[in-house]
Structures are given as C-alpha cells and as structure tokens.
Tab-separated table of N, CA, C and O in Angstrom:
chain	number	residue	atom	x	y	z
A	136	GLU	N	0.654	-1.471	0.030
A	136	GLU	CA	-0.023	-0.039	0.067
A	136	GLU	C	0.835	1.401	0.162
A	136	GLU	O	0.790	2.039	-0.734
A	137	ALA	N	1.993	1.233	0.775
A	137	ALA	CA	2.839	2.404	0.761
A	137	ALA	C	3.465	2.584	-0.749
A	137	ALA	O	3.650	3.933	-0.736
A	138	VAL	N	3.938	1.676	-1.115
A	138	VAL	CA	4.497	1.682	-2.510
A	138	VAL	C	3.651	2.496	-3.407
A	138	VAL	O	3.860	3.302	-4.342
A	139	TYR	N	2.194	2.126	-3.408
A	139	TYR	CA	1.222	2.592	-4.141
A	139	TYR	C	1.063	4.546	-4.105
A	139	TYR	O	1.359	4.917	-4.958
A	140	HIS	N	1.184	4.768	-3.032
A	140	HIS	CA	1.165	6.188	-2.677
A	140	HIS	C	2.399	7.235	-2.621
A	140	HIS	O	2.061	7.671	-3.280
A	141	VAL	N	3.613	6.080	-2.609
A	141	VAL	CA	4.795	6.470	-3.029
A	141	VAL	C	4.939	6.977	-4.412
A	141	VAL	O	5.229	7.985	-4.995
A	142	ARG	N	4.397	5.905	-4.959
A	142	ARG	CA	4.494	6.124	-6.838
A	142	ARG	C	3.611	6.985	-7.308
A	142	ARG	O	3.683	7.854	-8.113
A	143	GLN	N	2.308	7.119	-6.550
A	143	GLN	CA	1.273	8.146	-7.063
A	143	GLN	C	2.255	9.841	-6.522
A	143	GLN	O	1.943	10.788	-7.442
A	144	LEU	N	2.772	9.888	-5.871
A	144	LEU	CA	3.277	11.002	-5.516
A	144	LEU	C	4.326	11.275	-6.256
A	144	LEU	O	4.436	12.318	-6.826
A	145	LEU	N	5.193	10.425	-6.667
A	145	LEU	CA	6.339	10.940	-7.504
A	145	LEU	C	5.582	11.160	-8.922
A	145	LEU	O	6.327	11.932	-9.802
A	146	LEU	N	4.779	10.252	-9.274
A	146	LEU	CA	4.058	10.746	-10.517
A	146	LEU	C	3.652	12.143	-10.875
A	146	LEU	O	3.474	13.046	-11.737
A	147	GLY	N	3.037	12.407	-9.638
A	147	GLY	CA	2.286	13.701	-9.467
A	147	GLY	C	3.467	14.679	-9.605
A	147	GLY	O	3.502	15.837	-10.308
A	148	LEU	N	4.548	14.656	-9.081
A	148	LEU	CA	5.807	15.497	-8.882
A	148	LEU	C	6.107	15.546	-10.120
A	148	LEU	O	6.597	16.558	-11.199
A	149	ALA	N	6.164	14.566	-11.227
A	149	ALA	CA	6.755	14.134	-12.546
A	149	ALA	C	5.690	15.158	-13.464
A	149	ALA	O	6.275	15.684	-14.112
A	150	GLU	N	4.807	15.066	-13.315
A	150	GLU	CA	3.604	15.727	-14.132
A	150	GLU	C	3.638	17.219	-13.969
A	150	GLU	O	3.879	17.951	-14.736
A	151	LYS	N	4.079	17.450	-12.658
A	151	LYS	CA	4.215	19.035	-12.806
A	151	LYS	C	5.969	19.516	-12.951
A	151	LYS	O	6.173	20.193	-12.742
A	152	ARG	N	6.925	18.416	-13.704
A	152	ARG	CA	8.230	18.626	-13.924
A	152	ARG	C	9.212	18.983	-12.736
A	152	ARG	O	9.938	19.946	-13.098
A	153	ARG	N	8.335	18.172	-11.539
A	153	ARG	CA	9.411	18.728	-10.179
A	153	ARG	C	10.260	17.478	-9.861
A	153	ARG	O	10.624	17.440	-8.922
A	154	LEU	N	10.182	16.646	-10.769
A	154	LEU	CA	10.815	15.422	-10.281
A	154	LEU	C	12.013	15.341	-11.142
A	154	LEU	O	12.275	15.079	-12.181
A	155	LEU	N	13.048	15.659	-10.646
A	155	LEU	CA	14.841	15.567	-11.273
A	155	LEU	C	15.191	14.370	-11.271
A	155	LEU	O	16.021	14.231	-12.157
A	156	VAL	N	15.447	13.765	-10.038
A	156	VAL	CA	16.103	12.784	-9.888
A	156	VAL	C	15.365	11.468	-9.247
A	156	VAL	O	14.911	11.951	-8.102
A	157	TYR	N	15.483	10.306	-9.680
A	157	TYR	CA	14.783	9.268	-8.687
A	157	TYR	C	16.170	8.088	-8.478
A	157	TYR	O	16.799	7.620	-9.166
A	158	THR	N	16.567	7.929	-7.076
A	158	THR	CA	17.279	7.303	-6.674
A	158	THR	C	16.912	6.009	-5.654
A	158	THR	O	16.196	6.518	-4.677
A	159	ASP	N	17.222	4.899	-5.900
A	159	ASP	CA	16.546	3.497	-5.203
A	159	ASP	C	18.120	3.198	-4.597
A	159	ASP	O	18.747	2.692	-5.175
A	160	LEU	N	17.919	3.012	-3.009
A	160	LEU	CA	19.350	2.963	-2.571
A	160	LEU	C	18.967	1.376	-1.961
A	160	LEU	O	17.939	0.736	-1.371
A	161	HIS	N	19.891	0.490	-2.417
A	161	HIS	CA	20.283	-0.653	-1.996
A	161	HIS	C	21.484	-0.904	-1.118
A	161	HIS	O	22.666	-0.199	-1.467
A	162	ALA	N	21.446	-1.864	-0.332
A	162	ALA	CA	22.865	-2.297	0.193
A	162	ALA	C	23.355	-3.585	-0.214
A	162	ALA	O	22.203	-4.448	-0.586
A	163	HIS	N	24.492	-3.827	-0.097
A	163	HIS	CA	24.864	-5.268	-0.801
A	163	HIS	C	26.347	-5.798	0.236
A	163	HIS	O	26.995	-4.634	0.735
A	164	ALA	N	26.901	-6.894	0.016
A	164	ALA	CA	28.298	-7.473	0.679
A	164	ALA	C	29.082	-7.685	-0.441
A	164	ALA	O	30.140	-7.789	0.057
A	165	ASN	N	28.742	-7.974	-1.719
A	165	ASN	CA	29.898	-8.662	-2.689
A	165	ASN	C	30.809	-7.953	-3.197
A	165	ASN	O	31.848	-8.100	-3.231
A	166	LYS	N	30.175	-6.415	-3.452
A	166	LYS	CA	31.307	-5.480	-4.041
A	166	LYS	C	31.838	-4.294	-3.029
A	166	LYS	O	30.682	-3.758	-2.279
A	167	ARG	N	32.800	-3.869	-3.236
A	167	ARG	CA	33.076	-2.930	-2.295
A	167	ARG	C	32.701	-1.557	-2.792
A	167	ARG	O	32.380	-1.070	-4.111
A	168	GLY	N	32.459	-0.249	-1.601
A	168	GLY	CA	32.103	0.764	-1.992
A	168	GLY	C	30.822	0.937	-2.877
A	168	GLY	O	29.694	0.212	-2.373
A	169	ALA	N	30.661	1.850	-3.618
A	169	ALA	CA	29.361	2.420	-4.155
A	169	ALA	C	29.247	2.398	-5.564
A	169	ALA	O	30.253	2.927	-6.116
A	170	PHE	N	28.130	1.855	-6.297
A	170	PHE	CA	27.925	2.201	-7.710
A	170	PHE	C	26.400	2.336	-8.183
A	170	PHE	O	25.399	2.100	-7.350
A	171	PHE	N	26.223	2.305	-9.620
A	171	PHE	CA	24.863	2.869	-9.761
A	171	PHE	C	24.562	1.633	-10.982
A	171	PHE	O	25.387	1.339	-11.703
A	172	LEU	N	23.250	1.445	-10.987
A	172	LEU	CA	22.597	0.624	-12.098
A	172	LEU	C	21.600	1.577	-12.516
A	172	LEU	O	20.788	1.933	-11.887
A	173	GLY	N	21.789	1.790	-13.942
A	173	GLY	CA	20.803	2.985	-14.403
A	173	GLY	C	20.370	2.093	-15.817
A	173	GLY	O	20.565	0.946	-16.037
A	174	ASN	N	19.651	2.955	-16.375
A	174	ASN	CA	18.879	2.289	-17.359
A	174	ASN	C	19.762	2.462	-18.847
A	174	ASN	O	19.916	3.473	-18.692
A	175	CYS	N	19.223	1.778	-19.631
A	175	CYS	CA	19.975	1.913	-21.009
A	175	CYS	C	19.155	2.652	-21.718
A	175	CYS	O	18.167	2.378	-22.067
A	176	LEU	N	19.763	3.874	-22.027
A	176	LEU	CA	19.312	4.978	-22.872
A	176	LEU	C	20.007	5.325	-23.890
A	176	LEU	O	21.344	4.696	-23.936
A	177	ARG	N	19.751	6.341	-24.462
A	177	ARG	CA	20.605	6.573	-26.008
A	177	ARG	C	20.779	8.068	-26.000
A	177	ARG	O	19.685	8.513	-25.392
A	178	GLY	N	21.716	8.389	-26.465
A	178	GLY	CA	21.875	9.797	-26.870
A	178	GLY	C	22.235	10.494	-25.601
A	178	GLY	O	22.759	10.124	-24.791
A	179	GLU	N	21.542	11.903	-25.540
A	179	GLU	CA	21.246	12.656	-24.506
A	179	GLU	C	21.315	12.315	-23.360
A	179	GLU	O	22.140	12.427	-22.117
A	180	PRO	N	19.979	11.671	-23.205
A	180	PRO	CA	19.559	10.695	-21.708
A	180	PRO	C	20.768	9.964	-21.041
A	180	PRO	O	20.920	10.242	-19.909
A	181	HIS	N	21.504	9.168	-21.729
A	181	HIS	CA	22.452	8.390	-21.906
A	181	HIS	C	23.627	9.167	-21.129
A	181	HIS	O	24.242	8.947	-19.649
A	182	ALA	N	23.760	10.318	-21.813
A	182	ALA	CA	24.970	11.157	-21.505
A	182	ALA	C	24.935	11.630	-19.744
A	182	ALA	O	25.458	11.718	-19.248
A	183	TRP	N	23.755	11.826	-19.604
A	183	TRP	CA	23.105	12.598	-18.511
A	183	TRP	C	23.530	11.775	-17.290
A	183	TRP	O	23.976	11.585	-16.166
A	184	ASN	N	22.947	10.107	-17.442
A	184	ASN	CA	23.264	9.282	-16.590
A	184	ASN	C	24.673	8.899	-16.215
A	184	ASN	O	24.859	8.812	-15.202
A	185	VAL	N	25.519	9.139	-17.392
A	185	VAL	CA	26.801	8.869	-16.723
A	185	VAL	C	27.553	9.773	-16.373
A	185	VAL	O	28.224	9.732	-15.686
A	186	ALA	N	27.105	11.456	-16.851
A	186	ALA	CA	27.552	12.448	-16.412
A	186	ALA	C	27.433	12.263	-14.451
A	186	ALA	O	28.023	12.915	-13.566
A	187	LEU	N	25.913	11.826	-14.491
A	187	LEU	CA	25.559	11.695	-12.780
A	187	LEU	C	26.601	10.660	-12.145
A	187	LEU	O	27.195	11.223	-10.889
A	188	ALA	N	27.045	9.700	-12.490
A	188	ALA	CA	27.920	8.739	-12.093
A	188	ALA	C	29.344	9.383	-12.153
A	188	ALA	O	29.954	9.108	-11.033
A	189	ARG	N	29.472	9.970	-12.983
A	189	ARG	CA	31.094	10.494	-12.756
A	189	ARG	C	31.061	11.964	-12.003
A	189	ARG	O	32.266	11.720	-11.036
A	190	LEU	N	30.168	12.366	-11.538
A	190	LEU	CA	30.013	13.411	-10.801
A	190	LEU	C	30.207	12.917	-9.497
A	190	LEU	O	30.936	13.377	-8.394
A	191	MET	N	29.412	11.840	-9.170
A	191	MET	CA	29.435	10.831	-7.964
A	191	MET	C	30.765	10.732	-7.829
A	191	MET	O	31.425	10.409	-6.544
A	192	ALA	N	31.519	9.992	-8.672
A	192	ALA	CA	33.174	9.475	-8.498
A	192	ALA	C	33.922	10.762	-8.017
A	192	ALA	O	34.589	10.454	-7.481
A	193	LEU	N	33.676	11.874	-8.473
A	193	LEU	CA	34.517	12.929	-8.359
A	193	LEU	C	34.347	13.466	-7.124
A	193	LEU	O	35.476	13.884	-6.256
A	194	ASN	N	33.460	13.408	-6.465
A	194	ASN	CA	33.118	14.024	-5.074
A	194	ASN	C	33.040	12.562	-3.830
A	194	ASN	O	32.702	12.963	-2.755
A	195	SER	N	33.104	11.569	-4.546
A	195	SER	CA	33.570	10.260	-3.213
A	195	SER	C	34.314	9.391	-3.757
A	195	SER	O	34.375	8.881	-4.360
A	196	PRO	N	35.344	9.418	-2.392
A	196	PRO	CA	36.344	8.254	-2.977
A	196	PRO	C	35.894	6.892	-2.835
A	196	PRO	O	36.498	6.079	-3.439
A	197	HIS	N	34.256	6.513	-2.256
A	197	HIS	CA	33.942	5.135	-2.256
A	197	HIS	C	32.952	4.833	-3.353
A	197	HIS	O	32.765	3.906	-3.514
A	198	PHE	N	32.690	6.101	-4.367
A	198	PHE	CA	32.304	5.379	-5.409
A	198	PHE	C	32.961	5.169	-6.721
A	198	PHE	O	33.992	5.536	-6.837
A	199	ASP	N	32.395	3.903	-7.267
A	199	ASP	CA	33.375	3.077	-8.129
A	199	ASP	C	32.538	3.210	-9.555
A	199	ASP	O	31.690	2.399	-9.795
A	200	LEU	N	33.240	4.394	-10.264
A	200	LEU	CA	32.665	4.252	-11.799
A	200	LEU	C	32.477	2.915	-12.388
A	200	LEU	O	31.716	2.677	-13.471
A	201	ASP	N	34.160	1.956	-12.399
A	201	ASP	CA	33.950	0.879	-12.945
A	201	ASP	C	32.986	0.150	-12.838
A	201	ASP	O	32.705	-0.679	-13.801
A	202	HIS	N	32.139	0.562	-11.796
A	202	HIS	CA	31.278	-0.913	-11.668
A	202	HIS	C	29.922	-0.564	-11.876
A	202	HIS	O	28.965	-1.157	-11.774
A	203	CYS	N	29.818	0.520	-12.428
A	203	CYS	CA	28.660	1.427	-12.640
A	203	CYS	C	28.121	0.271	-14.279
A	203	CYS	O	28.928	0.078	-14.891
A	204	SER	N	26.835	0.298	-13.867
A	204	SER	CA	26.003	-0.673	-14.993
A	204	SER	C	24.982	0.273	-15.894
A	204	SER	O	24.124	0.604	-15.276
A	205	PHE	N	24.894	0.467	-17.327
A	205	PHE	CA	23.750	1.031	-17.840
A	205	PHE	C	23.366	0.242	-19.128
A	205	PHE	O	23.171	0.614	-20.321
A	206	SER	N	22.973	-1.409	-18.630
A	206	SER	CA	22.938	-2.269	-19.692
A	206	SER	C	21.669	-2.087	-19.884
A	206	SER	O	20.684	-2.457	-18.976
A	207	ALA	N	21.137	-2.919	-21.212
A	207	ALA	CA	19.439	-3.302	-21.285
A	207	ALA	C	19.205	-4.407	-20.715
A	207	ALA	O	18.065	-4.780	-20.034
A	208	ALA	N	20.343	-5.575	-20.150
A	208	ALA	CA	20.106	-6.656	-19.520
A	208	ALA	C	19.878	-6.101	-18.150
A	208	ALA	O	18.957	-7.097	-17.430
A	209	GLY	N	20.276	-5.159	-17.604
A	209	GLY	CA	20.027	-4.832	-16.436
A	209	GLY	C	18.287	-3.991	-16.029
A	209	GLY	O	18.140	-3.884	-15.019
A	210	MET	N	17.873	-3.966	-16.914
A	210	MET	CA	16.414	-3.630	-17.321
A	210	MET	C	15.372	-4.427	-17.510
A	210	MET	O	14.341	-4.417	-17.200
A	211	HIS	N	15.952	-5.784	-18.266
A	211	HIS	CA	14.803	-6.775	-18.586
A	211	HIS	C	15.178	-8.246	-17.940
A	211	HIS	O	14.385	-8.888	-18.208
A	212	THR	N	16.346	-8.402	-17.576
A	212	THR	CA	16.285	-10.027	-17.323
A	212	THR	C	15.709	-10.196	-16.028
A	212	THR	O	15.117	-9.467	-14.948
A	213	ALA	N	15.811	-11.741	-15.828
A	213	ALA	CA	14.949	-12.180	-14.611
A	213	ALA	C	16.009	-11.936	-13.502
A	213	ALA	O	17.225	-11.763	-13.613
A	214	ASP	N	15.380	-11.512	-12.318
A	214	ASP	CA	15.736	-11.530	-11.064
A	214	ASP	C	16.429	-13.050	-10.895
A	214	ASP	O	15.675	-13.816	-10.561
A	215	LYS	N	17.978	-12.901	-10.223
A	215	LYS	CA	18.328	-14.475	-9.834
A	215	LYS	C	18.143	-14.572	-8.626
A	215	LYS	O	18.113	-16.042	-8.397
A	216	TYR	N	17.335	-14.125	-7.708
A	216	TYR	CA	17.233	-14.560	-6.321
A	216	TYR	C	15.446	-14.837	-6.399
A	216	TYR	O	14.921	-15.613	-5.870
A	217	ASP	N	14.758	-14.061	-7.805
A	217	ASP	CA	13.536	-14.620	-7.888
A	217	ASP	C	13.247	-15.077	-9.102
A	217	ASP	O	12.757	-13.830	-9.724
A	218	PRO	N	13.232	-16.078	-9.725
A	218	PRO	CA	13.162	-16.042	-11.423
A	218	PRO	C	11.609	-15.718	-11.511
A	218	PRO	O	11.599	-15.433	-12.877
A	219	GLY	N	10.739	-15.559	-11.046
A	219	GLY	CA	9.211	-15.043	-11.422
A	219	GLY	C	9.229	-13.504	-11.721
A	219	GLY	O	8.643	-12.824	-12.265
A	220	MET	N	10.467	-12.983	-11.053
A	220	MET	CA	10.251	-11.123	-11.042
A	220	MET	C	11.708	-10.811	-12.086
A	220	MET	O	12.539	-11.826	-12.675
A	221	THR	N	11.189	-9.712	-13.192
A	221	THR	CA	12.107	-9.184	-13.835
A	221	THR	C	12.597	-7.975	-13.116
A	221	THR	O	11.981	-7.102	-12.437
A	222	LYS	N	13.563	-7.110	-13.953
A	222	LYS	CA	13.854	-6.112	-13.385
A	222	LYS	C	13.028	-4.899	-13.945
A	222	LYS	O	13.382	-3.688	-13.113
A	223	GLU	N	12.321	-5.236	-14.619
A	223	GLU	CA	11.024	-4.091	-14.990
A	223	GLU	C	10.380	-3.768	-14.065
A	223	GLU	O	9.606	-2.610	-13.817
A	224	GLY	N	10.394	-4.670	-12.836
A	224	GLY	CA	9.412	-4.292	-11.629
A	224	GLY	C	10.497	-3.230	-10.548
A	224	GLY	O	10.031	-3.054	-9.598
A	225	SER	N	11.719	-3.043	-10.867
A	225	SER	CA	12.573	-2.477	-10.283
A	225	SER	C	12.349	-0.819	-9.997
A	225	SER	O	11.507	-0.551	-11.306
A	226	GLY	N	12.310	-0.406	-9.097
A	226	GLY	CA	11.881	1.265	-9.193
A	226	GLY	C	12.504	1.980	-10.203
A	226	GLY	O	11.819	2.562	-10.590
A	227	ARG	N	13.741	1.911	-10.303
A	227	ARG	CA	14.239	2.931	-11.443
A	227	ARG	C	13.679	2.700	-12.892
A	227	ARG	O	13.502	3.637	-13.595
A	228	VAL	N	13.646	1.302	-13.400
A	228	VAL	CA	12.930	0.961	-14.631
A	228	VAL	C	11.365	1.515	-14.341
A	228	VAL	O	10.778	2.286	-15.488
A	229	ALA	N	10.686	0.831	-13.376
A	229	ALA	CA	9.046	1.651	-13.478
A	229	ALA	C	9.099	2.922	-13.394
A	229	ALA	O	8.149	3.582	-13.973
A	230	ILE	N	9.873	3.660	-12.937
A	230	ILE	CA	9.681	5.127	-12.797
A	230	ILE	C	10.195	5.723	-14.278
A	230	ILE	O	9.483	6.832	-15.033
A	231	TYR	N	10.921	5.265	-14.858
A	231	TYR	CA	11.512	5.769	-16.123
A	231	TYR	C	10.385	5.346	-16.907
A	231	TYR	O	9.821	6.291	-17.690
A	232	ALA	N	9.686	4.272	-16.984
A	232	ALA	CA	8.776	3.648	-17.608
A	232	ALA	C	7.614	4.752	-17.543
A	232	ALA	O	6.876	5.003	-18.563
A	233	ALA	N	7.216	4.694	-16.414
A	233	ALA	CA	5.855	5.951	-16.204
A	233	ALA	C	6.249	7.201	-16.479
A	233	ALA	O	4.987	7.905	-16.940
A	234	THR	N	7.210	7.778	-16.296
A	234	THR	CA	7.639	8.977	-16.410
A	234	THR	C	8.691	9.735	-17.484
A	234	THR	O	8.493	10.900	-17.898
A	235	GLY	N	9.474	8.720	-18.017
A	235	GLY	CA	9.941	9.219	-18.886
A	235	GLY	C	11.649	10.007	-18.333
A	235	GLY	O	12.307	10.293	-18.983
A	236	LEU	N	11.477	10.023	-16.540
A	236	LEU	CA	12.653	10.472	-16.329
A	236	LEU	C	13.725	9.680	-16.377
A	236	LEU	O	13.994	8.547	-15.942
A	237	TYR	N	15.027	10.284	-17.110
A	237	TYR	CA	16.150	9.419	-17.084
A	237	TYR	C	17.082	9.357	-16.130
A	237	TYR	O	17.969	8.464	-16.054
A	238	ASN	N	17.058	10.195	-15.059
A	238	ASN	CA	17.938	10.258	-13.840
A	238	ASN	C	16.967	9.658	-12.982
A	238	ASN	O	16.885	9.824	-12.092
A	239	ALA	N	16.893	8.311	-13.487
A	239	ALA	CA	16.511	7.294	-12.324
A	239	ALA	C	17.533	6.010	-11.991
A	239	ALA	O	18.136	5.294	-13.058
A	240	VAL	N	18.001	5.605	-10.931
A	240	VAL	CA	19.226	4.953	-10.885
A	240	VAL	C	18.978	4.334	-9.399
A	240	VAL	O	18.198	4.500	-8.932
A	241	THR	N	19.614	3.175	-9.509
A	241	THR	CA	19.613	2.202	-8.118
A	241	THR	C	21.155	2.325	-7.712
A	241	THR	O	21.938	2.573	-8.404
A	242	MET	N	21.523	2.751	-6.403
A	242	MET	CA	22.434	3.182	-5.922
A	242	MET	C	22.979	2.094	-5.117
A	242	MET	O	22.334	1.697	-4.061
A	243	GLU	N	23.918	1.080	-5.163
A	243	GLU	CA	24.302	-0.224	-4.407
A	243	GLU	C	25.387	0.423	-3.681
A	243	GLU	O	26.402	1.244	-3.934
A	244	VAL	N	25.419	0.022	-2.590
A	244	VAL	CA	26.168	0.448	-1.290
A	244	VAL	C	26.928	-0.590	-0.583
A	244	VAL	O	25.744	-1.520	0.169
A	245	ASN	N	27.984	-0.824	-0.233
A	245	ASN	CA	28.425	-2.168	0.576
A	245	ASN	C	28.188	-1.635	2.281
A	245	ASN	O	27.670	-0.400	2.234
A	246	TYR	N	27.920	-2.594	2.759
A	246	TYR	CA	27.713	-2.634	4.381
A	246	TYR	C	28.643	-1.802	4.827
A	246	TYR	O	28.020	-1.148	6.022
A	247	ALA	N	29.537	-2.293	4.694
A	247	ALA	CA	30.943	-2.406	5.616
A	247	ALA	C	31.594	-1.312	5.050
A	247	ALA	O	32.861	-0.984	5.895
A	248	THR	N	32.074	-1.228	4.058
A	248	THR	CA	33.608	-1.140	3.594
A	248	THR	C	33.318	-0.031	2.243
A	248	THR	O	32.330	-0.103	1.341
A	249	GLY	N	34.241	0.871	2.049
A	249	GLY	CA	34.426	1.721	1.015
A	249	GLY	C	35.091	1.027	-0.130
A	249	GLY	O	35.300	-0.118	-0.122
A	250	ARG	N	35.313	1.945	-1.313
A	250	ARG	CA	35.957	1.284	-2.664
A	250	ARG	C	37.136	0.585	-2.138
A	250	ARG	O	37.393	-0.310	-3.052
A	251	THR	N	38.125	1.158	-1.366
A	251	THR	CA	39.524	0.782	-0.873
A	251	THR	C	39.269	0.642	0.599
A	251	THR	O	38.919	1.689	1.224
A	252	VAL	N	40.279	-0.347	0.894
A	252	VAL	CA	40.453	-0.471	2.239
A	252	VAL	C	41.905	0.151	2.764
A	252	VAL	O	43.008	-0.525	1.972
A	253	THR	N	41.751	1.033	3.656
A	253	THR	CA	42.982	1.864	4.327
A	253	THR	C	43.422	1.013	5.653
A	253	THR	O	43.049	0.642	5.951
C-alpha cells in the first residue's frame, strides 16, 4: 500500500516537472564501495546518466565508476533470486517507464567497506 502512495506522489511530481532525480538505495556485501545501476538509454539521456555517475565518482572516494552498469540486460533480465520477477519491476525501471525520467538509478552500497581498504 505504501509503494502505491509513493508512486502516486512521484507521478504527480513528474507531471508538474518537479521530479528531477529518482534514486533507489540498496545495500550489498559482494562488492566494495558504491555504484549505480542505471537504465539503458541512448543519446543525451544516456550522457546525463553517465555524467551523474562521474560527478559521484569525483565527489566520493567510495564511488566506483567502473562498477556502474547502464545495460539493457539490467533493465529486462530475470531476478536471479526470484526467477518470477524481472528488473522491469525495479523502482528505477518502473519510474522511467511511467514518467520518462532518465535520471532514475539504483545506488548499490556496501554494508561495511568503501571502495578501497586503508
């Protein structure tokens, strides 16, 4: 029920052209640091997504630009933990599909370590 109301709020903001960025935050234990999973786009929208990732990398030593992914497979493949689900149900893909907002990303962050261990 809460997801429905949040989605309606985001759609309302997008309709008023007040939704600029959507970030879905996830934590993980497999890779160090932080990185984006973004939608596979072409042209200027893709350039804006990559620019956002580059700005993150410039401003945080923990953000790993090399682990970012903006692939078509990341938008349409089956979830490896729940084969009945696809990435199309993820927040970033759903918000892009519903609003056309290209700055919609999932930010994956390690539970305990940055990109480098000192």
